[in-house]
mmCIF file with all atom_site columns, C-alpha atoms in Angstrom:
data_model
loop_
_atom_site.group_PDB
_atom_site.id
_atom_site.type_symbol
_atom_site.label_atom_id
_atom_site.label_alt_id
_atom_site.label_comp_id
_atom_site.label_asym_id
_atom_site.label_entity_id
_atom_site.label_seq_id
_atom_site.pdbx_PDB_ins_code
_atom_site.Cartn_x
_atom_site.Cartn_y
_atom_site.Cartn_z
_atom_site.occupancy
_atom_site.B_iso_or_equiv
_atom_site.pdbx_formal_charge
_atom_site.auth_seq_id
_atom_site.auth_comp_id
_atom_site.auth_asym_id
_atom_site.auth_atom_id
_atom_site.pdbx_PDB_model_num
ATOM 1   C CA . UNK A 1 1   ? 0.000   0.000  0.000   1.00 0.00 ? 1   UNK A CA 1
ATOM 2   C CA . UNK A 1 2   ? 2.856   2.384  0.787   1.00 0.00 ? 2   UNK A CA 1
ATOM 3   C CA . UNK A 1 3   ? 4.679   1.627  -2.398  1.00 0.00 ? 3   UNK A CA 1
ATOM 4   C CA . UNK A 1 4   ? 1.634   2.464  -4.228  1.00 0.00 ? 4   UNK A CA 1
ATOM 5   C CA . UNK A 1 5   ? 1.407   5.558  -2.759  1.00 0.00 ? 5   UNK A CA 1
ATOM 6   C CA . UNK A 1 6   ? 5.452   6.402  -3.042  1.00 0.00 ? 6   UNK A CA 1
ATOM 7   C CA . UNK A 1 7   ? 4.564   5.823  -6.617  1.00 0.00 ? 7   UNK A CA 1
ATOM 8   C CA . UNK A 1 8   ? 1.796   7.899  -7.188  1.00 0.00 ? 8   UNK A CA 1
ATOM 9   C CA . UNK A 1 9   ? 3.828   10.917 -5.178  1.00 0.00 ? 9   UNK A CA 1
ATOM 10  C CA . UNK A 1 10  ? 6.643   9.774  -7.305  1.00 0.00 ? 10  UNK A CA 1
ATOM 11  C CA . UNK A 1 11  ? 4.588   9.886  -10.769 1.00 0.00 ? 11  UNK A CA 1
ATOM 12  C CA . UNK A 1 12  ? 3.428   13.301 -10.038 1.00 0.00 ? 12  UNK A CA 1
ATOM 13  C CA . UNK A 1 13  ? 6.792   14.897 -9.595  1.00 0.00 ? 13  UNK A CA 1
ATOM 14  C CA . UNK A 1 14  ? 7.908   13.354 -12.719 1.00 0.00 ? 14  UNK A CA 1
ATOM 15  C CA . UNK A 1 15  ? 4.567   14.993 -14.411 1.00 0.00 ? 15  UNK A CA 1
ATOM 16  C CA . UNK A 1 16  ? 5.507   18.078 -12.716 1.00 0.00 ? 16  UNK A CA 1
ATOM 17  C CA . UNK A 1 17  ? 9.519   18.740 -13.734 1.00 0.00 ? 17  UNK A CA 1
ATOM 18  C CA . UNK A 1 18  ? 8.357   17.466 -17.589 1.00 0.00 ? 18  UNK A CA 1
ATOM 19  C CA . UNK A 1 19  ? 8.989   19.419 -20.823 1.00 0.00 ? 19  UNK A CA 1
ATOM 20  C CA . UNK A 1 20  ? 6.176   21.104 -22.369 1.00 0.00 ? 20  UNK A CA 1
ATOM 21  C CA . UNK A 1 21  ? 6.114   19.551 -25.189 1.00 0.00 ? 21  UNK A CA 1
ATOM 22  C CA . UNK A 1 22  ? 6.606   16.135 -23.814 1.00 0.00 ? 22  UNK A CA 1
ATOM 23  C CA . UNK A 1 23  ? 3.283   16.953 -21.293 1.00 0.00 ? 23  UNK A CA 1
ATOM 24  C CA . UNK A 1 24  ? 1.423   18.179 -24.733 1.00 0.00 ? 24  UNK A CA 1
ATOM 25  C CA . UNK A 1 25  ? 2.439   14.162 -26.418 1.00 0.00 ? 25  UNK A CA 1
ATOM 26  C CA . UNK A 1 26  ? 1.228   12.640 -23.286 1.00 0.00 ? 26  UNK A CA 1
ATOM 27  C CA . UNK A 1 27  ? -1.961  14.074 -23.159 1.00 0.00 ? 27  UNK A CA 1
ATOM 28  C CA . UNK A 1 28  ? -2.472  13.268 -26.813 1.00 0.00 ? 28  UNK A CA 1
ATOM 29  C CA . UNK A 1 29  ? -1.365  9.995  -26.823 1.00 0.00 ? 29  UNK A CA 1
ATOM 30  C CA . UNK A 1 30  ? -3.805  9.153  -23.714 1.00 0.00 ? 30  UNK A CA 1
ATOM 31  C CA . UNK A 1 31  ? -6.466  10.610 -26.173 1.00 0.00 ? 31  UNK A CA 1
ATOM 32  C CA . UNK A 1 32  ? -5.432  8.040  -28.529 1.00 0.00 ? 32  UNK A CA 1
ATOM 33  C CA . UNK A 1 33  ? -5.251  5.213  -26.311 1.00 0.00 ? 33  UNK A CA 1
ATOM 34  C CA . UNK A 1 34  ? -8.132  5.801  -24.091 1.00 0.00 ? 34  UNK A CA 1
ATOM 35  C CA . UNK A 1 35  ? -9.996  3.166  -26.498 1.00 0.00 ? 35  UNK A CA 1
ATOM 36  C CA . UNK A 1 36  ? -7.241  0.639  -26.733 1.00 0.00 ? 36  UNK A CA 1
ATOM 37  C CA . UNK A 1 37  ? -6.972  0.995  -30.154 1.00 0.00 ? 37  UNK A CA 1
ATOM 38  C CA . UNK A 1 38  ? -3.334  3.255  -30.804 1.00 0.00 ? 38  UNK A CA 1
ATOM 39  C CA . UNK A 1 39  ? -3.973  2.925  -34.301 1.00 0.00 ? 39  UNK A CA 1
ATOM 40  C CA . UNK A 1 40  ? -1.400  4.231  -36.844 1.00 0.00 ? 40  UNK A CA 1
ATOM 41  C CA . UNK A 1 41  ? -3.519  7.078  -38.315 1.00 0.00 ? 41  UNK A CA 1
ATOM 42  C CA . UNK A 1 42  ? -3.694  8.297  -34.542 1.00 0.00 ? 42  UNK A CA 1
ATOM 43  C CA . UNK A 1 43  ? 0.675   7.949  -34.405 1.00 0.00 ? 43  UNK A CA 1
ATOM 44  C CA . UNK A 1 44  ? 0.736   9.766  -37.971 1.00 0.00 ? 44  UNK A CA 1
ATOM 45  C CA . UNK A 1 45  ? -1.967  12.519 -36.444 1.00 0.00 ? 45  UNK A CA 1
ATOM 46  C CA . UNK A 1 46  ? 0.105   13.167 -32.545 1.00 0.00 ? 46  UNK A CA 1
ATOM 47  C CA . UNK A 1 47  ? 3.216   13.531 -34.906 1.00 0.00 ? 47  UNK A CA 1
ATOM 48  C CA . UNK A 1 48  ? 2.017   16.434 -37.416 1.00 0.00 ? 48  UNK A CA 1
ATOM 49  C CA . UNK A 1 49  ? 0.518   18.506 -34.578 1.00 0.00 ? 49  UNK A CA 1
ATOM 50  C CA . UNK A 1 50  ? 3.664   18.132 -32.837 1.00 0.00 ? 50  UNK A CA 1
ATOM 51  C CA . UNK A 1 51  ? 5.603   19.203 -36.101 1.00 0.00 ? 51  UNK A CA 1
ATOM 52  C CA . UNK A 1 52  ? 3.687   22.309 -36.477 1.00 0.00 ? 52  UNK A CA 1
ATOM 53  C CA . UNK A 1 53  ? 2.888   23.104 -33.055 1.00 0.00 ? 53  UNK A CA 1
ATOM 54  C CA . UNK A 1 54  ? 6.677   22.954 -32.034 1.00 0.00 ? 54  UNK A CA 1
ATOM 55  C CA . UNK A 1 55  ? 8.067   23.325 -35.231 1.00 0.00 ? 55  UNK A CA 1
ATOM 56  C CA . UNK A 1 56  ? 9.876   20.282 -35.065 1.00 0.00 ? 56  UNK A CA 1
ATOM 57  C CA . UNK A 1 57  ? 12.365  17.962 -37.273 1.00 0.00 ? 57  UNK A CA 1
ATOM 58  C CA . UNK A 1 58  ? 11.049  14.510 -38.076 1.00 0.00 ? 58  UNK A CA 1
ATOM 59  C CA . UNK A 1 59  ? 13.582  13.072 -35.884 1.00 0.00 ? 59  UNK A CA 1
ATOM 60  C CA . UNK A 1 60  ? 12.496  15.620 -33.072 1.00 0.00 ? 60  UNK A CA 1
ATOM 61  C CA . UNK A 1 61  ? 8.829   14.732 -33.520 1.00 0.00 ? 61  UNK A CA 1
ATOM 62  C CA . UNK A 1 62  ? 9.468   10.755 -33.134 1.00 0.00 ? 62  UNK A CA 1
ATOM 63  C CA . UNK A 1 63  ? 11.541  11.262 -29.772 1.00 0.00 ? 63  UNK A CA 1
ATOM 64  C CA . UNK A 1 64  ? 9.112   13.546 -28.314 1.00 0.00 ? 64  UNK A CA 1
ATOM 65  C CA . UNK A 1 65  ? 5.786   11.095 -28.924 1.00 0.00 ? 65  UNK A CA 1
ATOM 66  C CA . UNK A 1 66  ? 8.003   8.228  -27.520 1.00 0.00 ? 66  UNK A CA 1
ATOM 67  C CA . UNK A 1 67  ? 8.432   10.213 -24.540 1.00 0.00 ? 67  UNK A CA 1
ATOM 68  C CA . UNK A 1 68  ? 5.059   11.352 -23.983 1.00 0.00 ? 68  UNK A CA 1
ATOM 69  C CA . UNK A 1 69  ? 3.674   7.924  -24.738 1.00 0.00 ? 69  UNK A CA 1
ATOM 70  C CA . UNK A 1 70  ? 6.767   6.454  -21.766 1.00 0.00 ? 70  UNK A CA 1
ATOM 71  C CA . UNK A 1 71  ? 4.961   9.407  -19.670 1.00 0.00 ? 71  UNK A CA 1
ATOM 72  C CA . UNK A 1 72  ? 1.385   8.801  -20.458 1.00 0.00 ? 72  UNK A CA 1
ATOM 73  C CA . UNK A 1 73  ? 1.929   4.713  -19.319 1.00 0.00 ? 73  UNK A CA 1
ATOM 74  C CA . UNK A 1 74  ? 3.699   5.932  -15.880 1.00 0.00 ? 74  UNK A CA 1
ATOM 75  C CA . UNK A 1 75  ? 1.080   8.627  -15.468 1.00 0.00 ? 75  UNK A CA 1
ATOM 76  C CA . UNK A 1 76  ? -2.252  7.242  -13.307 1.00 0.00 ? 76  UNK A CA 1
ATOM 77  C CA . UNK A 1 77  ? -4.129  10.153 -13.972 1.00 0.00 ? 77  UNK A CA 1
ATOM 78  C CA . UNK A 1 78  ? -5.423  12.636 -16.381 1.00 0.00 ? 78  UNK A CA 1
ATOM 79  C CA . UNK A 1 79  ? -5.378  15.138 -14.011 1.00 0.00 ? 79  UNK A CA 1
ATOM 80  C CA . UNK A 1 80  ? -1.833  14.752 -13.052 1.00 0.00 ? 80  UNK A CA 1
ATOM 81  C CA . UNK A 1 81  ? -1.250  15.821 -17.106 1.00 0.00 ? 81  UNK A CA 1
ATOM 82  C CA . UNK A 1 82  ? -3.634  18.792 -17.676 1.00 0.00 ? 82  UNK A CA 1
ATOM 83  C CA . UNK A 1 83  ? -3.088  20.162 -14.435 1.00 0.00 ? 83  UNK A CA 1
ATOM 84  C CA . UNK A 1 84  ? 0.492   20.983 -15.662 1.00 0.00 ? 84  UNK A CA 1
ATOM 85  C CA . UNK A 1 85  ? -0.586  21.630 -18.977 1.00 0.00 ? 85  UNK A CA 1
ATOM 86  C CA . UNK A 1 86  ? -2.909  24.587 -17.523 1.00 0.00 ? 86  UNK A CA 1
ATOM 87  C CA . UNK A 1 87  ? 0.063   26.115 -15.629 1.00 0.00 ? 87  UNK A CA 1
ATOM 88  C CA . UNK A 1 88  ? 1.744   25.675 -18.884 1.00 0.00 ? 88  UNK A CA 1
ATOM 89  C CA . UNK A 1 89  ? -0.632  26.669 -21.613 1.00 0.00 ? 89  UNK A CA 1
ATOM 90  C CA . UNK A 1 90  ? -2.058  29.826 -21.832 1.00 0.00 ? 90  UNK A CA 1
ATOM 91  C CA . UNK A 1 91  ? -5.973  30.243 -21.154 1.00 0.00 ? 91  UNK A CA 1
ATOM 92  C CA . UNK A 1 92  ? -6.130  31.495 -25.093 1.00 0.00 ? 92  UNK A CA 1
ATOM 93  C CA . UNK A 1 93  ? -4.585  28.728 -26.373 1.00 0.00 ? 93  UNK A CA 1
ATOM 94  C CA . UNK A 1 94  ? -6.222  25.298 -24.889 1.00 0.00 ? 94  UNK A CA 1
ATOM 95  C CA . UNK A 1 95  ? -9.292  26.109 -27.398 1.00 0.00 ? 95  UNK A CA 1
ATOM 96  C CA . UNK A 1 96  ? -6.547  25.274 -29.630 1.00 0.00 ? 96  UNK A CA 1
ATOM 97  C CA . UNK A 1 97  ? -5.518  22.341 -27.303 1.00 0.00 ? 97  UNK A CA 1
ATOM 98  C CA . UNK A 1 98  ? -9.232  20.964 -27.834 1.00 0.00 ? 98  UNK A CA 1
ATOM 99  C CA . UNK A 1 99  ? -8.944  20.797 -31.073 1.00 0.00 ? 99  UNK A CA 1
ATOM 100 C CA . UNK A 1 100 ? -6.042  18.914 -31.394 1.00 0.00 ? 100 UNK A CA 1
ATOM 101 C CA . UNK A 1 101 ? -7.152  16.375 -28.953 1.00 0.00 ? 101 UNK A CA 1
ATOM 102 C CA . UNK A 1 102 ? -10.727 16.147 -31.020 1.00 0.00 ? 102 UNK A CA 1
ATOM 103 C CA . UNK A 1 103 ? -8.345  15.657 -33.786 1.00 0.00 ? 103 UNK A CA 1
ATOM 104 C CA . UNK A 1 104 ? -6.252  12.813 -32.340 1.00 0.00 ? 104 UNK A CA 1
ATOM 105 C CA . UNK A 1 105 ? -10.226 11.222 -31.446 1.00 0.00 ? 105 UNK A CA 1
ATOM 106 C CA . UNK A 1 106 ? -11.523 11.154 -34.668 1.00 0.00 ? 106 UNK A CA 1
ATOM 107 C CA . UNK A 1 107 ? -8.168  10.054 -36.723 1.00 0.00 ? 107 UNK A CA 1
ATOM 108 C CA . UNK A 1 108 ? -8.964  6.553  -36.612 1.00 0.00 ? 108 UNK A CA 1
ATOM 109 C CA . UNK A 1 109 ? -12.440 7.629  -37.966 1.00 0.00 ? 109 UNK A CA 1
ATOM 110 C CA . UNK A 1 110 ? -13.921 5.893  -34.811 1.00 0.00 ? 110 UNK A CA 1
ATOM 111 C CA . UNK A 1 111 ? -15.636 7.358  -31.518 1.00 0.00 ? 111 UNK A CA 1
ATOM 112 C CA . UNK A 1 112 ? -16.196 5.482  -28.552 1.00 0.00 ? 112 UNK A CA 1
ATOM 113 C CA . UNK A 1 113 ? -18.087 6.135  -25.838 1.00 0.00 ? 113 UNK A CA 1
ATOM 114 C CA . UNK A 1 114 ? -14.632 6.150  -24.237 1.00 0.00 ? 114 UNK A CA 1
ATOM 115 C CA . UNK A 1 115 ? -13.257 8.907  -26.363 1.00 0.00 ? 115 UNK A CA 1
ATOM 116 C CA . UNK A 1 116 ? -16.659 10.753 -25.313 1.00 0.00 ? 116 UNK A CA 1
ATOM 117 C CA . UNK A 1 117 ? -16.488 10.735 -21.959 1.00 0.00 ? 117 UNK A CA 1
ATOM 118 C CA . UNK A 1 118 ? -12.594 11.154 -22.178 1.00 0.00 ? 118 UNK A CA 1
ATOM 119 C CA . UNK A 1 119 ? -13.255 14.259 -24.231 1.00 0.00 ? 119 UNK A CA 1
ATOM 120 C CA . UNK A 1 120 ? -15.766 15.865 -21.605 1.00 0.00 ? 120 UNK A CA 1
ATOM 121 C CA . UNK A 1 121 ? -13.652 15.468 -18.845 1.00 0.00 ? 121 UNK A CA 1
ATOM 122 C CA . UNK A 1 122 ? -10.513 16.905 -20.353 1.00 0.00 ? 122 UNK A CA 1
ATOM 123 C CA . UNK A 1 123 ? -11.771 19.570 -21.842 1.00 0.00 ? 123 UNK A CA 1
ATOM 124 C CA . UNK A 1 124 ? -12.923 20.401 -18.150 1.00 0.00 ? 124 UNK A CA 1
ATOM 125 C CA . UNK A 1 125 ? -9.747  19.633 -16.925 1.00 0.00 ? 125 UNK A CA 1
ATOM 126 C CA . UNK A 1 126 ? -7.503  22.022 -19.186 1.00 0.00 ? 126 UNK A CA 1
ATOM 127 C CA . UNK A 1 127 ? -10.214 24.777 -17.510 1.00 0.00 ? 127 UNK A CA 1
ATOM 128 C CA . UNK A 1 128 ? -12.805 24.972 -20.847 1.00 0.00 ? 128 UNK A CA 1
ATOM 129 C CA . UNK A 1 129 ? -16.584 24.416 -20.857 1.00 0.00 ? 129 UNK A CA 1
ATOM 130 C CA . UNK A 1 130 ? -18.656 22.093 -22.837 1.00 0.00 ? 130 UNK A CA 1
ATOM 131 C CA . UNK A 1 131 ? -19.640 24.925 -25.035 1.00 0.00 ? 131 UNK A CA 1
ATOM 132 C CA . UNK A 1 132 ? -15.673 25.648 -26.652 1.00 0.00 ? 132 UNK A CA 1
ATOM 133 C CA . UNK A 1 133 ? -15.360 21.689 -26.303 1.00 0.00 ? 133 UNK A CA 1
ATOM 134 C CA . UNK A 1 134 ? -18.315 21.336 -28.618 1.00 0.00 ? 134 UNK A CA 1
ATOM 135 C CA . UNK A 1 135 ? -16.959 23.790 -30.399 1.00 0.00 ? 135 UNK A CA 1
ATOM 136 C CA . UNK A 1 136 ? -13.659 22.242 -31.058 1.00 0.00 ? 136 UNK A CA 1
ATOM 137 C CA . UNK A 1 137 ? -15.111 18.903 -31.864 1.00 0.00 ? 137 UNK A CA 1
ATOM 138 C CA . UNK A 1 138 ? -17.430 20.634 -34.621 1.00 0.00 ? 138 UNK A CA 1
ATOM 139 C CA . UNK A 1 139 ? -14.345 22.367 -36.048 1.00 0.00 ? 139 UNK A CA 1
ATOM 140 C CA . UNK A 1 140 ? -12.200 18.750 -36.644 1.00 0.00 ? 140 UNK A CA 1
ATOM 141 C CA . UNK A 1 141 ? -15.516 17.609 -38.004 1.00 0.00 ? 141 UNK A CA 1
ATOM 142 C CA . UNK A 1 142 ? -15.361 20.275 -40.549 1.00 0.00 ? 142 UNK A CA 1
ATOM 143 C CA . UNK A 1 143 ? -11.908 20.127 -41.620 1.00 0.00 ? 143 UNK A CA 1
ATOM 144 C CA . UNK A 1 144 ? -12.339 16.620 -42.407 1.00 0.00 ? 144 UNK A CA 1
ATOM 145 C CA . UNK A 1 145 ? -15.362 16.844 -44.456 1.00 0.00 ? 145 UNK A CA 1
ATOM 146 C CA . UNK A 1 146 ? -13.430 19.819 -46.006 1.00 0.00 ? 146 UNK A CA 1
ATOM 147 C CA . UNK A 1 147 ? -10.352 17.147 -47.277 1.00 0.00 ? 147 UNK A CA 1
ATOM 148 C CA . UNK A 1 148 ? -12.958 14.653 -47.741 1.00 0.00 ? 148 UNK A CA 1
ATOM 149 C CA . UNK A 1 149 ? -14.939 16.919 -50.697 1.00 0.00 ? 149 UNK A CA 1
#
């Protein structure tokens, strides 16, 4: 019981002393995994945003989804993630956040109930409503029916 709890003490302080961009991975990898499923498109999706998000090399972009997906399996909670992510982020920019989550959801051009309810909770969690989360998800929709016409 105690080494569970050294752990989870342990985990968080990992979370918390974590590169930026390595926090941003983990919380889109998580978003990709939350339906067992890490399917490829998902991979090929986590490492674009990256790219232009960061402006990355492709070498740069592989490392850093590697480490976010080592930090998203050592991490037991969401919350350990976003809360570092909102001391991180910038309240303007985590609309932006939403939508590349939504993004990494609907790559595999699946949505589970899982992705659903992992959607509404993060979106809470990075400090938006249901309203801009909406919002986000309706945005992805219509990019991809825009490179689907």
């Amino acid at each position: 019981m105690f080494k569970n709890l050294l752990n989870m003490i342990k985990n968080e302080t990992e979370v918390e002393g974590t590169d930026h961009r390595i926090l941003f991975a983990s919380l889109l990898v998580r978003a990709a995994r939350v339906d067992y499923d890490y399917a490829d498109a998902e991979k090929k999706q986590i490492n674009k945003i990256l790219k232009k998000k960061f402006n990355l090399t492709e070498t740069e972009v592989e490392k850093t989804r590697i480490e976010g997906e080592t930090l998203e399996s050592n991490t037991i909670d969401t919350v350990q993630i976003t809360r570092q992510i909102k001391r991180e982020i910038p309240f303007e920019y985590r609309k932006a956040l939403a939508e590349d989550l939504w993004s990494i959801v609907l790559a595999d051009d699946k949505r589970t109930d899982y992705e659903n309810s992992f959607m509404r909770t993060c979106i809470k969690l990075i400090g938006l409503s249901d309203v801009d989360g909406a919002k986000a998800r309706h945005a992805v929709l219509n990019k991809i029916d825009d490179k689907n016409e």
